[in-house]
Protein backbone atom coordinates (compact mmCIF):
# COMPACT_ATOMS: atom_id res chain seq x y z
CA UNK A 1 0.00 0.00 0.00
CA UNK A 2 1.39 3.41 -0.98
CA UNK A 3 2.10 6.25 1.44
CA UNK A 4 -0.86 8.26 0.14
CA UNK A 5 -3.20 5.27 0.38
CA UNK A 6 -2.20 4.86 4.02
CA UNK A 7 -2.74 8.56 4.60
CA UNK A 8 -6.22 8.66 3.07
CA UNK A 9 -7.24 5.39 4.74
CA UNK A 10 -6.30 6.93 8.06
CA UNK A 11 -8.43 9.98 7.31
CA UNK A 12 -11.37 7.91 6.10
CA UNK A 13 -11.22 5.84 9.28
CA UNK A 14 -11.92 8.89 11.45
CA UNK A 15 -15.43 10.22 11.73
CA UNK A 16 -14.48 13.72 12.80
CA UNK A 17 -14.23 16.60 10.34
CA UNK A 18 -11.70 18.43 12.50
CA UNK A 19 -8.15 18.11 11.25
CA UNK A 20 -6.73 18.32 14.76
CA UNK A 21 -8.70 15.20 15.69
CA UNK A 22 -7.46 13.47 12.54
CA UNK A 23 -3.83 14.16 13.51
CA UNK A 24 -4.45 12.59 16.91
CA UNK A 25 -6.17 9.60 15.30
CA UNK A 26 -3.19 9.02 13.03
CA UNK A 27 -0.96 8.61 16.06
CA UNK A 28 -3.21 5.76 17.23
CA UNK A 29 -3.87 4.16 13.85
CA UNK A 30 -0.15 3.81 13.09
CA UNK A 31 0.95 2.98 16.61
CA UNK A 32 2.68 -0.20 15.44
CA UNK A 33 4.41 1.57 12.55
CA UNK A 34 6.17 4.65 13.97
CA UNK A 35 7.93 5.53 10.69
CA UNK A 36 4.70 5.65 8.70
CA UNK A 37 2.91 7.38 11.55
CA UNK A 38 5.54 10.12 11.58
CA UNK A 39 5.34 10.58 7.80
CA UNK A 40 1.54 10.62 7.75
CA UNK A 41 1.26 13.04 10.67
CA UNK A 42 3.97 15.26 9.15
CA UNK A 43 2.09 15.38 5.84
CA UNK A 44 -1.24 16.22 7.44
CA UNK A 45 0.40 19.00 9.43
CA UNK A 46 2.22 20.51 6.43
CA UNK A 47 -0.97 20.41 4.35
CA UNK A 48 -2.81 22.19 7.15
CA UNK A 49 -0.15 24.89 7.49
CA UNK A 50 0.00 25.35 3.71
CA UNK A 51 -3.75 25.85 3.54
CA UNK A 52 -3.68 28.35 6.38
CA UNK A 53 -0.67 30.11 4.87
CA UNK A 54 -2.69 30.65 1.70
CA UNK A 55 -5.34 32.40 3.79
CA UNK A 56 -2.95 34.62 5.74
CA UNK A 57 -3.48 37.64 3.48
CA UNK A 58 -7.26 37.07 3.36
CA UNK A 59 -7.26 35.80 -0.24
CA UNK A 60 -6.66 32.29 -1.52
CA UNK A 61 -5.45 32.67 -5.10
CA UNK A 62 -5.12 29.98 -7.74
CA UNK A 63 -1.40 30.72 -7.89
CA UNK A 64 -1.06 29.93 -4.19
CA UNK A 65 -2.97 26.68 -4.61
CA UNK A 66 -0.72 25.78 -7.55
CA UNK A 67 2.34 26.62 -5.46
CA UNK A 68 1.17 24.08 -2.91
CA UNK A 69 0.90 21.48 -5.68
CA UNK A 70 4.40 22.37 -6.87
CA UNK A 71 6.03 21.55 -3.55
CA UNK A 72 3.86 18.64 -2.53
CA UNK A 73 3.73 16.12 -5.36
CA UNK A 74 1.11 13.39 -5.27
CA UNK A 75 -0.20 10.71 -7.66
CA UNK A 76 -2.87 11.98 -10.10
CA UNK A 77 -5.38 9.45 -8.79
CA UNK A 78 -5.07 10.98 -5.30
CA UNK A 79 -5.82 14.57 -6.39
CA UNK A 80 -9.39 14.53 -5.06
CA UNK A 81 -8.32 13.17 -1.69
CA UNK A 82 -5.56 15.74 -1.30
CA UNK A 83 -7.95 18.53 -2.30
CA UNK A 84 -10.38 17.28 0.31
CA UNK A 85 -7.74 17.40 3.02
CA UNK A 86 -6.49 20.84 1.90
CA UNK A 87 -10.01 22.29 1.94
CA UNK A 88 -10.72 20.70 5.31
CA UNK A 89 -7.71 22.51 6.73
CA UNK A 90 -8.84 25.83 5.24
CA UNK A 91 -12.27 25.44 6.84
CA UNK A 92 -11.06 24.19 10.23
CA UNK A 93 -11.46 26.80 12.96
CA UNK A 94 -8.33 25.69 14.81
CA UNK A 95 -5.49 28.21 14.61
CA UNK A 96 -2.29 27.60 12.66
CA UNK A 97 -0.30 27.69 15.88
CA UNK A 98 -1.91 24.39 16.87
CA UNK A 99 -0.58 22.65 13.77
CA UNK A 100 2.81 24.34 14.03
CA UNK A 101 3.24 23.04 17.58
CA UNK A 102 2.16 19.54 16.54
CA UNK A 103 4.59 19.57 13.65
CA UNK A 104 7.44 20.76 15.87
CA UNK A 105 6.80 17.83 18.22
CA UNK A 106 7.21 15.41 15.29
CA UNK A 107 10.68 16.65 14.40
CA UNK A 108 13.10 13.76 14.74
CA UNK A 109 16.02 16.07 15.50
CA UNK A 110 16.71 17.51 18.94
CA UNK A 111 19.21 20.04 17.63
CA UNK A 112 18.38 23.78 17.40
CA UNK A 113 17.04 25.04 14.06
CA UNK A 114 15.77 21.60 13.03
CA UNK A 115 16.37 21.01 9.28
CA UNK A 116 12.98 19.30 8.91
CA UNK A 117 11.18 22.38 10.20
CA UNK A 118 13.33 24.55 7.95
CA UNK A 119 11.95 22.49 5.08
CA UNK A 120 8.44 23.40 6.18
CA UNK A 121 9.23 27.12 6.29
CA UNK A 122 10.73 26.94 2.81
CA UNK A 123 7.48 25.43 1.57
CA UNK A 124 5.40 28.12 3.23
CA UNK A 125 7.58 30.85 1.74
CA UNK A 126 7.12 29.26 -1.68
CA UNK A 127 3.36 29.60 -1.28
CA UNK A 128 3.52 33.11 0.19
CA UNK A 129 5.49 34.51 -2.76
CA UNK A 130 3.39 32.74 -5.41
CA UNK A 131 1.37 35.86 -6.19
CA UNK A 132 4.52 37.95 -6.66
CA UNK A 133 4.81 39.50 -3.21
CA UNK A 134 5.01 38.37 0.40
CA UNK A 135 2.34 40.39 2.18
CA UNK A 136 2.88 41.84 5.63
CA UNK A 137 0.40 39.43 7.23
CA UNK A 138 2.08 36.50 5.52
CA UNK A 139 5.49 37.53 6.83
CA UNK A 140 4.00 37.89 10.29
CA UNK A 141 2.56 34.38 9.92
CA UNK A 142 5.93 32.98 8.85
CA UNK A 143 7.85 34.71 11.63
CA UNK A 144 5.41 33.40 14.24
CA UNK A 145 5.76 29.88 12.84
CA UNK A 146 9.56 30.19 13.18
CA UNK A 147 9.14 31.23 16.82
CA UNK A 148 6.93 28.20 17.51
CA UNK A 149 9.59 26.05 15.83
CA UNK A 150 12.15 27.61 18.24
CA UNK A 151 14.20 28.76 15.27
CA UNK A 152 16.83 31.40 15.88
CA UNK A 153 16.28 34.85 14.39
CA UNK A 154 19.55 34.56 12.46
CA UNK A 155 18.47 31.28 10.89
CA UNK A 156 15.07 32.70 9.98
CA UNK A 157 16.77 35.69 8.33
CA UNK A 158 18.83 33.31 6.18
CA UNK A 159 15.63 31.62 5.02
CA UNK A 160 14.11 35.01 4.19
CA UNK A 161 17.21 35.85 2.14
CA UNK A 162 16.66 32.77 -0.03
CA UNK A 163 13.14 33.82 -0.95
CA UNK A 164 13.15 37.62 -1.12
CA UNK A 165 14.63 38.51 -4.52
CA UNK A 166 15.22 42.22 -3.84
CA UNK A 167 18.61 42.71 -2.26
CA UNK A 168 19.33 38.98 -2.06
CA UNK A 169 22.66 38.60 -0.28
CA UNK A 170 24.64 35.39 -1.05
CA UNK A 171 26.66 35.76 2.16
CA UNK A 172 23.50 35.96 4.21
CA UNK A 173 22.06 32.90 2.46
CA UNK A 174 25.09 30.83 3.44
CA UNK A 175 25.33 32.35 6.91
CA UNK A 176 28.85 33.69 6.36
CA UNK A 177 30.46 37.14 6.34
CA UNK A 178 32.14 39.05 3.48
CA UNK A 179 35.20 39.26 5.77
CA UNK A 180 35.51 35.45 5.94
CA UNK A 181 38.23 33.82 3.85
CA UNK A 182 37.09 31.72 0.91
CA UNK A 183 38.25 28.45 2.50
CA UNK A 184 35.92 29.02 5.45
CA UNK A 185 33.07 29.96 3.13
CA UNK A 186 33.55 26.81 1.06
CA UNK A 187 33.64 24.70 4.23
CA UNK A 188 30.35 26.23 5.37
CA UNK A 189 28.82 25.66 1.95
CA UNK A 190 29.78 21.97 1.97
CA UNK A 191 28.25 21.52 5.43
CA UNK A 192 24.97 23.03 4.22
CA UNK A 193 24.97 20.82 1.12
CA UNK A 194 25.44 17.75 3.29
CA UNK A 195 22.71 18.76 5.72
CA UNK A 196 20.17 19.45 2.98
CA UNK A 197 20.72 16.46 0.70
CA UNK A 198 17.41 14.68 -0.11
CA UNK A 199 18.77 11.40 1.30
CA UNK A 200 19.21 13.09 4.68
CA UNK A 201 15.58 14.19 4.61
CA UNK A 202 14.42 10.60 4.20
CA UNK A 203 16.29 9.61 7.35
CA UNK A 204 14.59 12.47 9.22
CA UNK A 205 11.13 11.21 8.30
CA UNK A 206 10.22 13.76 5.62
CA UNK A 207 7.97 12.14 2.97
CA UNK A 208 9.49 11.86 -0.50
CA UNK A 209 6.52 13.82 -1.85
CA UNK A 210 7.91 16.93 -0.16
CA UNK A 211 11.45 16.76 -1.48
CA UNK A 212 10.85 19.20 -4.34
CA UNK A 213 11.23 22.09 -1.93
CA UNK A 214 14.60 20.70 -0.80
CA UNK A 215 15.78 20.83 -4.40
CA UNK A 216 14.76 24.49 -4.57
CA UNK A 217 16.74 25.21 -1.42
CA UNK A 218 19.79 23.43 -2.81
CA UNK A 219 19.55 25.56 -5.95
CA UNK A 220 19.58 28.72 -3.80
CA UNK A 221 22.62 27.51 -1.84
CA UNK A 222 24.49 26.62 -5.03
CA UNK A 223 23.66 29.98 -6.63
CA UNK A 224 24.87 31.85 -3.53
CA UNK A 225 28.15 29.94 -3.44
CA UNK A 226 28.73 30.45 -7.17
CA UNK A 227 28.07 34.19 -6.80
CA UNK A 228 30.64 34.48 -4.00
CA UNK A 229 33.16 32.36 -5.89
CA UNK A 230 32.78 34.55 -8.98
CA UNK A 231 33.16 37.70 -6.90
CA UNK A 232 36.32 36.42 -5.20
CA UNK A 233 37.90 35.38 -8.50
CA UNK A 234 37.18 38.78 -9.99
CA UNK A 235 38.82 40.43 -7.00
XYZ file of N, CA and C in Angstrom, residues 2-226:
675
model
N 0.579 2.207 -0.867
C 1.391 3.414 -0.983
C 1.220 4.323 0.227
N 2.173 5.277 0.348
C 2.104 6.253 1.443
C 0.783 7.014 1.419
N 0.372 7.472 0.226
C -0.863 8.256 0.143
C -2.098 7.422 0.442
N -2.076 6.143 0.058
C -3.204 5.272 0.381
C -3.327 5.098 1.891
N -2.185 4.964 2.562
C -2.202 4.864 4.022
C -2.734 6.148 4.650
N -2.306 7.280 4.087
C -2.745 8.562 4.605
C -4.250 8.724 4.479
N -4.789 8.451 3.288
C -6.218 8.655 3.070
C -7.052 7.615 3.812
N -6.536 6.396 3.956
C -7.245 5.392 4.738
C -7.353 5.826 6.192
N -6.282 6.444 6.689
C -6.296 6.932 8.064
C -7.342 8.014 8.242
N -7.449 8.895 7.255
C -8.430 9.978 7.312
C -9.846 9.437 7.207
N -10.044 8.484 6.300
C -11.375 7.913 6.104
C -11.832 7.114 7.312
N -10.872 6.632 8.105
C -11.215 5.839 9.284
C -11.790 6.705 10.397
N -11.439 7.984 10.410
C -11.921 8.889 11.445
C -13.251 9.495 11.046
N -14.105 9.676 12.014
C -15.431 10.220 11.733
C -15.481 11.731 11.876
N -14.481 12.288 12.546
C -14.477 13.724 12.801
C -14.074 14.509 11.560
N -14.595 15.718 11.445
C -14.228 16.600 10.336
C -13.170 17.603 10.753
N -12.713 17.507 12.012
C -11.701 18.430 12.500
C -10.315 17.848 12.263
N -9.473 18.612 11.615
C -8.152 18.114 11.252
C -7.313 17.809 12.478
N -7.493 18.568 13.544
C -6.728 18.318 14.756
C -7.044 16.941 15.324
N -8.301 16.528 15.230
C -8.697 15.201 15.688
C -8.101 14.132 14.785
N -8.039 14.421 13.494
C -7.457 13.473 12.542
C -5.985 13.233 12.853
N -5.255 14.306 13.169
C -3.835 14.163 13.507
C -3.674 13.256 14.716
N -4.526 13.437 15.729
C -4.455 12.586 16.913
C -4.796 11.142 16.571
N -5.768 10.953 15.684
C -6.171 9.604 15.303
C -5.049 8.881 14.575
N -4.300 9.619 13.777
C -3.192 9.016 13.029
C -2.164 8.425 13.982
N -1.924 9.115 15.084
C -0.957 8.607 16.064
C -1.381 7.228 16.566
N -2.695 7.040 16.738
C -3.214 5.762 17.227
C -3.253 4.710 16.130
N -3.711 5.108 14.949
C -3.870 4.163 13.845
C -2.554 3.534 13.417
N -1.457 4.308 13.520
C -0.152 3.814 13.092
C 0.762 3.546 14.287
N 0.161 3.185 15.397
C 0.946 2.981 16.613
C 2.015 1.905 16.430
N 1.721 0.875 15.652
C 2.676 -0.196 15.440
C 3.663 0.068 14.320
N 3.534 1.213 13.672
C 4.409 1.569 12.553
C 4.845 3.017 12.724
N 5.787 3.267 13.636
C 6.171 4.650 13.967
C 6.692 5.454 12.786
N 7.395 4.796 11.843
C 7.932 5.530 10.694
C 6.804 6.065 9.816
N 5.830 5.208 9.511
C 4.701 5.650 8.695
C 3.860 6.668 9.451
N 3.695 6.440 10.738
C 2.912 7.375 11.546
C 3.530 8.763 11.505
N 4.866 8.833 11.612
C 5.540 10.122 11.575
C 5.362 10.804 10.218
N 5.486 10.025 9.142
C 5.337 10.585 7.803
C 3.920 11.061 7.552
N 2.934 10.254 7.966
C 1.537 10.621 7.755
C 1.184 11.870 8.550
N 1.566 11.885 9.823
C 1.260 13.041 10.666
C 1.968 14.290 10.157
N 3.214 14.126 9.707
C 3.966 15.256 9.151
C 3.234 15.825 7.937
N 2.765 14.940 7.060
C 2.091 15.380 5.836
C 0.791 16.101 6.137
N 0.010 15.561 7.067
C -1.241 16.218 7.445
C -0.953 17.602 8.002
N 0.080 17.705 8.832
C 0.404 18.998 9.428
C 0.871 20.003 8.383
N 1.717 19.569 7.429
C 2.220 20.510 6.425
C 1.107 20.938 5.486
N 0.178 20.035 5.186
C -0.967 20.408 4.348
C -1.813 21.451 5.069
N -2.007 21.242 6.369
C -2.811 22.189 7.151
C -2.162 23.566 7.184
N -0.841 23.611 7.438
C -0.149 24.894 7.489
C -0.129 25.568 6.122
N 0.010 24.776 5.063
C 0.005 25.346 3.714
C -1.338 25.993 3.414
N -2.408 25.308 3.782
C -3.747 25.847 3.537
C -3.966 27.133 4.319
N -3.494 27.160 5.559
C -3.680 28.349 6.383
C -2.740 29.476 5.955
N -1.573 29.109 5.420
C -0.666 30.109 4.870
C -1.319 30.828 3.700
N -2.040 30.069 2.868
C -2.692 30.648 1.701
C -3.798 31.615 2.094
N -4.280 31.517 3.319
C -5.338 32.405 3.789
C -4.810 33.588 4.595
N -3.521 33.618 4.838
C -2.951 34.621 5.739
C -3.209 36.053 5.291
N -3.240 36.280 3.962
C -3.481 37.644 3.482
C -4.959 37.870 3.164
N -5.825 36.905 3.556
C -7.257 37.066 3.361
C -7.765 36.610 2.012
N -6.858 36.221 1.110
C -7.257 35.804 -0.236
C -6.517 34.523 -0.599
N -7.270 33.528 -1.055
C -6.660 32.289 -1.521
C -6.682 32.310 -3.042
N -5.524 32.574 -3.650
C -5.454 32.674 -5.105
C -5.132 31.325 -5.733
N -5.436 31.208 -7.015
C -5.125 29.981 -7.743
C -3.616 29.753 -7.802
N -2.852 30.847 -7.862
C -1.396 30.725 -7.890
C -0.875 30.111 -6.590
N -1.492 30.479 -5.471
C -1.063 29.930 -4.192
C -1.407 28.452 -4.087
N -2.577 28.085 -4.606
C -2.968 26.676 -4.614
C -2.010 25.875 -5.494
N -1.651 26.451 -6.646
C -0.725 25.782 -7.547
C 0.658 25.650 -6.910
N 1.046 26.672 -6.141
C 2.341 26.620 -5.457
C 2.377 25.467 -4.472
N 1.258 25.226 -3.815
C 1.174 24.078 -2.913
C 1.381 22.784 -3.691
N 0.757 22.685 -4.860
C 0.896 21.483 -5.680
C 2.331 21.308 -6.173
N 3.012 22.427 -6.394
C 4.397 22.368 -6.874
C 5.331 21.723 -5.853
N 5.114 22.024 -4.575
C 6.032 21.545 -3.550
C 5.584 20.251 -2.907
N 4.356 19.855 -3.151
C 3.858 18.636 -2.533
C 3.275 17.751 -3.620
N 4.151 16.972 -4.246
C 3.728 16.120 -5.356
C 2.899 14.942 -4.837
N 1.928 14.536 -5.638
C 1.109 13.391 -5.270
C 0.601 12.717 -6.542
N 0.275 11.426 -6.474
C -0.203 10.706 -7.656
C -1.483 11.329 -8.186
N -1.665 11.388 -9.507
C -2.872 11.984 -10.098
C -4.168 11.385 -9.553
N -4.148 10.083 -9.261
C -5.379 9.450 -8.793
C -5.714 9.806 -7.345
N -4.803 10.550 -6.676
C -5.068 10.978 -5.302
C -5.418 12.463 -5.218
N -5.567 13.122 -6.365
C -5.818 14.572 -6.389
C -7.071 14.955 -5.598
N -8.140 14.189 -5.761
C -9.389 14.527 -5.064
C -9.232 14.389 -3.558
N -8.510 13.375 -3.126
C -8.319 13.169 -1.692
C -7.457 14.265 -1.078
N -6.423 14.667 -1.796
C -5.556 15.739 -1.301
C -6.323 17.056 -1.243
N -7.131 17.315 -2.277
C -7.947 18.534 -2.304
C -8.925 18.545 -1.138
N -9.452 17.386 -0.818
C -10.382 17.281 0.307
C -9.693 17.647 1.617
N -8.485 17.120 1.800
C -7.736 17.404 3.020
C -7.339 18.872 3.091
N -6.901 19.429 1.969
C -6.494 20.837 1.904
C -7.669 21.748 2.253
N -8.829 21.476 1.677
C -10.011 22.293 1.939
C -10.492 22.129 3.375
N -10.341 20.931 3.918
C -10.718 20.702 5.311
C -9.884 21.573 6.236
N -8.597 21.676 5.917
C -7.706 22.507 6.726
C -8.077 23.977 6.624
N -8.448 24.434 5.435
C -8.837 25.830 5.243
C -10.086 26.169 6.039
N -10.990 25.193 6.177
C -12.268 25.439 6.845
C -12.203 25.219 8.351
N -11.189 24.504 8.807
C -11.062 24.189 10.228
C -10.858 25.472 11.030
N -11.530 25.586 12.147
C -11.461 26.803 12.956
C -10.202 26.843 13.831
N -9.537 25.720 13.978
C -8.331 25.693 14.811
C -7.261 26.605 14.213
N -6.521 27.290 15.070
C -5.488 28.211 14.611
C -4.258 27.497 14.087
N -3.485 28.207 13.250
C -2.295 27.605 12.657
C -1.250 27.265 13.707
N -1.279 27.965 14.842
C -0.299 27.694 15.877
C -0.445 26.280 16.439
N -1.672 25.755 16.399
C -1.914 24.386 16.871
C -1.142 23.390 16.012
N -1.254 23.560 14.687
C -0.578 22.650 13.774
C 0.928 22.836 13.804
N 1.376 24.085 13.963
C 2.814 24.342 14.031
C 3.424 23.634 15.237
N 2.748 23.693 16.369
C 3.242 23.035 17.581
C 3.248 21.526 17.409
N 2.219 20.981 16.776
C 2.158 19.536 16.540
C 3.293 19.107 15.621
N 3.538 19.897 14.603
C 4.594 19.572 13.650
C 5.960 19.630 14.322
N 6.165 20.630 15.163
C 7.439 20.757 15.871
C 7.694 19.536 16.745
N 6.642 18.993 17.339
C 6.797 17.828 18.215
C 7.152 16.568 17.437
N 6.919 16.572 16.113
C 7.210 15.412 15.288
C 8.632 15.420 14.755
N 9.313 16.540 14.936
C 10.675 16.651 14.403
C 11.571 15.618 15.058
N 12.261 14.842 14.226
C 13.097 13.763 14.737
C 14.438 14.258 15.274
N 14.736 15.528 15.049
C 16.015 16.072 15.495
C 15.829 16.881 16.765
N 16.765 16.743 17.690
C 16.709 17.512 18.937
C 17.609 18.741 18.874
N 18.296 18.920 17.767
C 19.209 20.039 17.635
C 18.453 21.336 17.355
N 19.031 22.500 17.700
C 18.380 23.778 17.401
C 18.237 23.963 15.894
N 17.261 24.739 15.481
C 17.040 25.037 14.063
C 16.901 23.757 13.247
N 15.980 22.913 13.647
C 15.765 21.600 13.031
C 15.625 21.713 11.515
N 16.434 20.956 10.743
C 16.371 21.013 9.276
C 15.006 20.631 8.713
N 14.301 19.700 9.379
C 12.978 19.297 8.906
C 12.015 20.483 8.960
N 12.066 21.233 10.050
C 11.176 22.381 10.202
C 11.583 23.507 9.254
N 12.883 23.583 8.950
C 13.331 24.555 7.949
C 12.704 24.221 6.598
N 12.582 22.941 6.307
C 11.947 22.491 5.081
C 10.509 22.993 5.000
N 9.828 22.939 6.119
C 8.442 23.402 6.183
C 8.358 24.894 5.892
N 9.235 25.669 6.519
C 9.229 27.115 6.292
C 9.537 27.458 4.839
N 10.451 26.725 4.228
C 10.733 26.937 2.807
C 9.468 26.739 1.976
N 8.719 25.694 2.296
C 7.484 25.430 1.572
C 6.462 26.538 1.750
N 6.350 27.043 2.955
C 5.396 28.118 3.229
C 5.802 29.414 2.531
N 7.103 29.683 2.487
C 7.581 30.853 1.741
C 7.260 30.712 0.260
N 7.415 29.511 -0.263
C 7.120 29.255 -1.678
C 5.671 29.614 -1.989
N 4.774 29.287 -1.084
C 3.363 29.601 -1.276
C 3.118 31.100 -1.115
N 3.747 31.696 -0.099
C 3.518 33.112 0.188
C 3.921 34.018 -0.974
N 4.996 33.650 -1.675
C 5.490 34.514 -2.755
C 4.890 34.158 -4.111
N 3.952 33.216 -4.140
C 3.390 32.737 -5.408
C 2.683 33.833 -6.195
N 2.088 34.788 -5.497
C 1.375 35.857 -6.188
C 2.266 37.064 -6.467
N 3.583 36.895 -6.292
C 4.525 37.948 -6.659
C 5.017 38.807 -5.516
N 4.404 38.686 -4.348
C 4.808 39.502 -3.207
C 4.449 38.793 -1.912
N 5.316 38.911 -0.918
C 5.008 38.370 0.400
C 4.361 39.482 1.209
N 3.081 39.345 1.482
C 2.338 40.390 2.180
C 2.757 40.475 3.651
N 2.480 41.597 4.242
C 2.879 41.836 5.629
C 2.301 40.777 6.567
N 1.021 40.427 6.362
C 0.395 39.432 7.227
C 1.009 38.052 7.016
N 1.424 37.769 5.792
C 2.076 36.495 5.519
C 3.430 36.423 6.206
N 4.190 37.515 6.165
C 5.490 37.533 6.829
C 5.318 37.388 8.339
N 4.293 38.016 8.870
C 4.004 37.890 10.293
C 3.682 36.430 10.632
N 2.896 35.798 9.772
C 2.558 34.384 9.920
C 3.831 33.537 9.949
N 4.704 33.758 8.983
C 5.932 32.980 8.854
C 6.865 33.180 10.051
N 6.968 34.421 10.487
C 7.849 34.708 11.627
C 7.327 34.044 12.896
N 5.998 34.039 13.060
C 5.411 33.401 14.242
C 5.616 31.888 14.189
N 5.510 31.308 12.994
C 5.763 29.881 12.839
C 7.198 29.559 13.254
N 8.148 30.395 12.830
C 9.557 30.187 13.180
C 9.762 30.232 14.690
N 9.048 31.129 15.357
C 9.138 31.228 16.822
C 8.626 29.945 17.469
N 7.489 29.448 16.983
C 6.935 28.199 17.511
C 7.897 27.041 17.278
N 8.599 27.079 16.151
C 9.591 26.054 15.825
C 10.887 26.234 16.616
N 10.956 27.289 17.443
C 12.149 27.610 18.238
C 13.364 27.814 17.341
N 13.135 28.477 16.231
C 14.197 28.757 15.272
C 14.834 30.106 15.605
N 16.138 30.166 15.556
C 16.832 31.405 15.883
C 16.495 32.484 14.849
N 16.581 33.735 15.288
C 16.285 34.850 14.387
C 17.266 34.892 13.222
N 18.533 34.565 13.507
C 19.553 34.563 12.459
C 19.238 33.520 11.389
N 18.807 32.344 11.834
C 18.469 31.277 10.886
C 17.250 31.670 10.050
N 16.262 32.268 10.702
C 15.074 32.701 9.979
C 15.437 33.753 8.932
N 16.342 34.657 9.275
C 16.768 35.693 8.330
C 17.445 35.082 7.111
N 18.193 33.981 7.308
C 18.831 33.310 6.176
C 17.777 32.703 5.244
N 16.709 32.184 5.833
C 15.630 31.620 5.020
C 14.946 32.727 4.227
N 14.713 33.855 4.873
C 14.109 35.005 4.192
C 14.965 35.413 3.008
N 16.283 35.423 3.202
C 17.208 35.845 2.145
C 17.107 34.953 0.913
N 16.776 33.685 1.108
C 16.656 32.769 -0.029
C 15.430 33.051 -0.876
N 14.429 33.678 -0.268
C 13.139 33.824 -0.951
C 12.788 35.247 -1.365
N 13.428 36.233 -0.776
C 13.154 37.624 -1.120
C 14.176 38.063 -2.164
N 13.722 38.247 -3.393
C 14.631 38.510 -4.516
C 15.342 39.852 -4.393
N 14.633 40.888 -3.921
C 15.221 42.216 -3.839
C 16.315 42.241 -2.773
N 17.510 42.618 -3.203
C 18.611 42.715 -2.256
C 19.109 41.379 -1.748
N 18.900 40.309 -2.506
C 19.325 38.983 -2.063
C 20.840 38.962 -1.857
N 21.261 38.574 -0.667
C 22.665 38.601 -0.280
C 23.201 37.170 -0.195
N 24.136 36.770 -1.078
C 24.640 35.391 -1.055
C 25.348 35.043 0.250
N 25.990 36.018 0.890
C 26.664 35.763 2.161
C 25.637 35.441 3.243
N 24.563 36.183 3.221
C 23.502 35.964 4.207
C 22.851 34.602 4.012
N 22.685 34.194 2.758
C 22.062 32.903 2.458
C 22.893 31.757 3.033
N 24.209 31.872 2.931
C 25.088 30.826 3.441
C 25.413 30.997 4.927
N 25.033 32.116 5.493
C 25.329 32.353 6.906
C 26.795 32.634 7.160
N 27.438 33.332 6.227
C 28.850 33.693 6.362
C 28.988 35.213 6.230
N 30.205 35.700 6.417
C 30.457 37.141 6.342
C 31.388 37.457 5.172
N 31.232 38.632 4.554
C 32.145 39.045 3.476
C 33.591 39.091 3.939
N 33.828 39.202 5.243
C 35.196 39.256 5.772
C 35.806 37.863 5.939
N 34.999 36.808 5.803
C 35.515 35.446 5.943
C 36.391 35.089 4.745
N 37.408 34.275 4.969
C 38.229 33.820 3.851
C 37.451 32.771 3.055
N 37.856 32.578 1.798
C 37.094 31.715 0.906
C 37.106 30.259 1.366
N 38.181 29.823 1.998
C 38.254 28.449 2.504
C 37.166 28.186 3.542
N 36.960 29.151 4.431
C 35.916 29.022 5.449
C 34.533 29.038 4.816
N 34.361 29.883 3.815
C 33.069 29.963 3.131
C 32.752 28.651 2.425
N 33.763 28.086 1.752
C 33.555 26.812 1.063
C 33.235 25.691 2.060
N 33.901 25.703 3.202
C 33.637 24.701 4.229
C 32.193 24.801 4.715
N 31.736 26.013 4.925
C 30.355 26.233 5.368
C 29.362 25.768 4.299
N 29.677 26.062 3.063
C 28.819 25.657 1.949
C 28.694 24.137 1.882
N 29.796 23.423 2.039
C 29.782 21.966 1.966
C 28.985 21.357 3.119
N 29.042 21.981 4.281
C 28.252 21.517 5.425
C 26.759 21.655 5.112
N 26.375 22.801 4.557
C 24.974 23.034 4.216
C 24.484 22.058 3.152
N 25.328 21.779 2.175
C 24.969 20.823 1.124
C 24.728 19.445 1.732
N 25.601 19.046 2.645
C 25.443 17.745 3.289
C 24.181 17.667 4.125
N 23.879 18.749 4.846
C 22.708 18.760 5.718
C 21.399 18.745 4.942
N 21.421 19.278 3.733
C 20.175 19.453 2.977
C 20.020 18.476 1.815
N 20.850 17.456 1.770
C 20.725 16.456 0.703
C 19.419 15.684 0.885
N 18.688 15.412 -0.211
C 17.412 14.682 -0.108
C 17.499 13.379 0.670
N 18.618 12.658 0.566
C 18.769 11.397 1.303
C 18.734 11.628 2.817
N 19.246 12.768 3.251
C 19.213 13.090 4.685
C 17.792 13.338 5.141
N 16.973 13.909 4.258
C 15.584 14.190 4.609
C 14.809 12.899 4.847
N 15.097 11.881 4.034
C 14.421 10.596 4.197
C 14.682 10.042 5.595
N 15.926 10.136 6.036
C 16.290 9.614 7.351
C 15.644 10.396 8.477
N 15.234 11.641 8.197
C 14.591 12.472 9.216
C 13.080 12.320 9.208
N 12.561 11.476 8.308
C 11.131 11.213 8.301
C 10.319 12.108 7.405
N 10.967 12.902 6.539
C 10.215 13.760 5.622
C 9.759 12.923 4.426
N 8.463 12.929 4.104
C 7.966 12.143 2.968
C 8.638 12.549 1.658
N 8.856 11.582 0.783
C 9.486 11.864 -0.502
C 8.690 12.871 -1.308
N 7.375 12.899 -1.090
C 6.522 13.815 -1.852
C 6.865 15.277 -1.589
N 7.604 15.546 -0.524
C 7.913 16.930 -0.160
C 9.335 17.341 -0.519
N 10.049 16.487 -1.227
C 11.454 16.761 -1.483
C 11.695 17.808 -2.557
N 10.670 18.186 -3.304
C 10.851 19.199 -4.343
C 11.333 20.509 -3.743
N 10.838 20.832 -2.547
C 11.231 22.093 -1.926
C 12.691 22.037 -1.486
N 13.196 20.845 -1.155
C 14.602 20.700 -0.795
C 15.485 20.972 -2.008
N 15.024 20.565 -3.170
C 15.780 20.829 -4.395
C 15.854 22.327 -4.672
N 14.777 23.041 -4.378
C 14.757 24.488 -4.572
C 15.743 25.161 -3.615
N 15.795 24.648 -2.391
C 16.735 25.209 -1.416
C 18.177 24.960 -1.849
N 18.443 23.743 -2.337
C 19.791 23.432 -2.806
C 20.198 24.354 -3.945
N 19.258 24.670 -4.828
C 19.555 25.562 -5.945
C 19.949 26.942 -5.430
N 19.268 27.415 -4.379
C 19.578 28.725 -3.801
C 20.967 28.708 -3.159
N 21.305 27.624 -2.464
C 22.622 27.511 -1.835
C 23.725 27.477 -2.894
N 23.496 26.706 -3.955
C 24.486 26.618 -5.030
C 24.688 27.967 -5.714
N 23.583 28.675 -5.964
C 23.663 29.976 -6.627
C 24.422 30.979 -5.755
N 24.182 30.933 -4.447
C 24.866 31.847 -3.531
C 26.366 31.571 -3.519
N 26.730 30.302 -3.452
C 28.154 29.939 -3.443
C 28.834 30.349 -4.749
N 28.160 30.100 -5.865
C 28.735 30.453 -7.170
C 28.915 31.960 -7.299
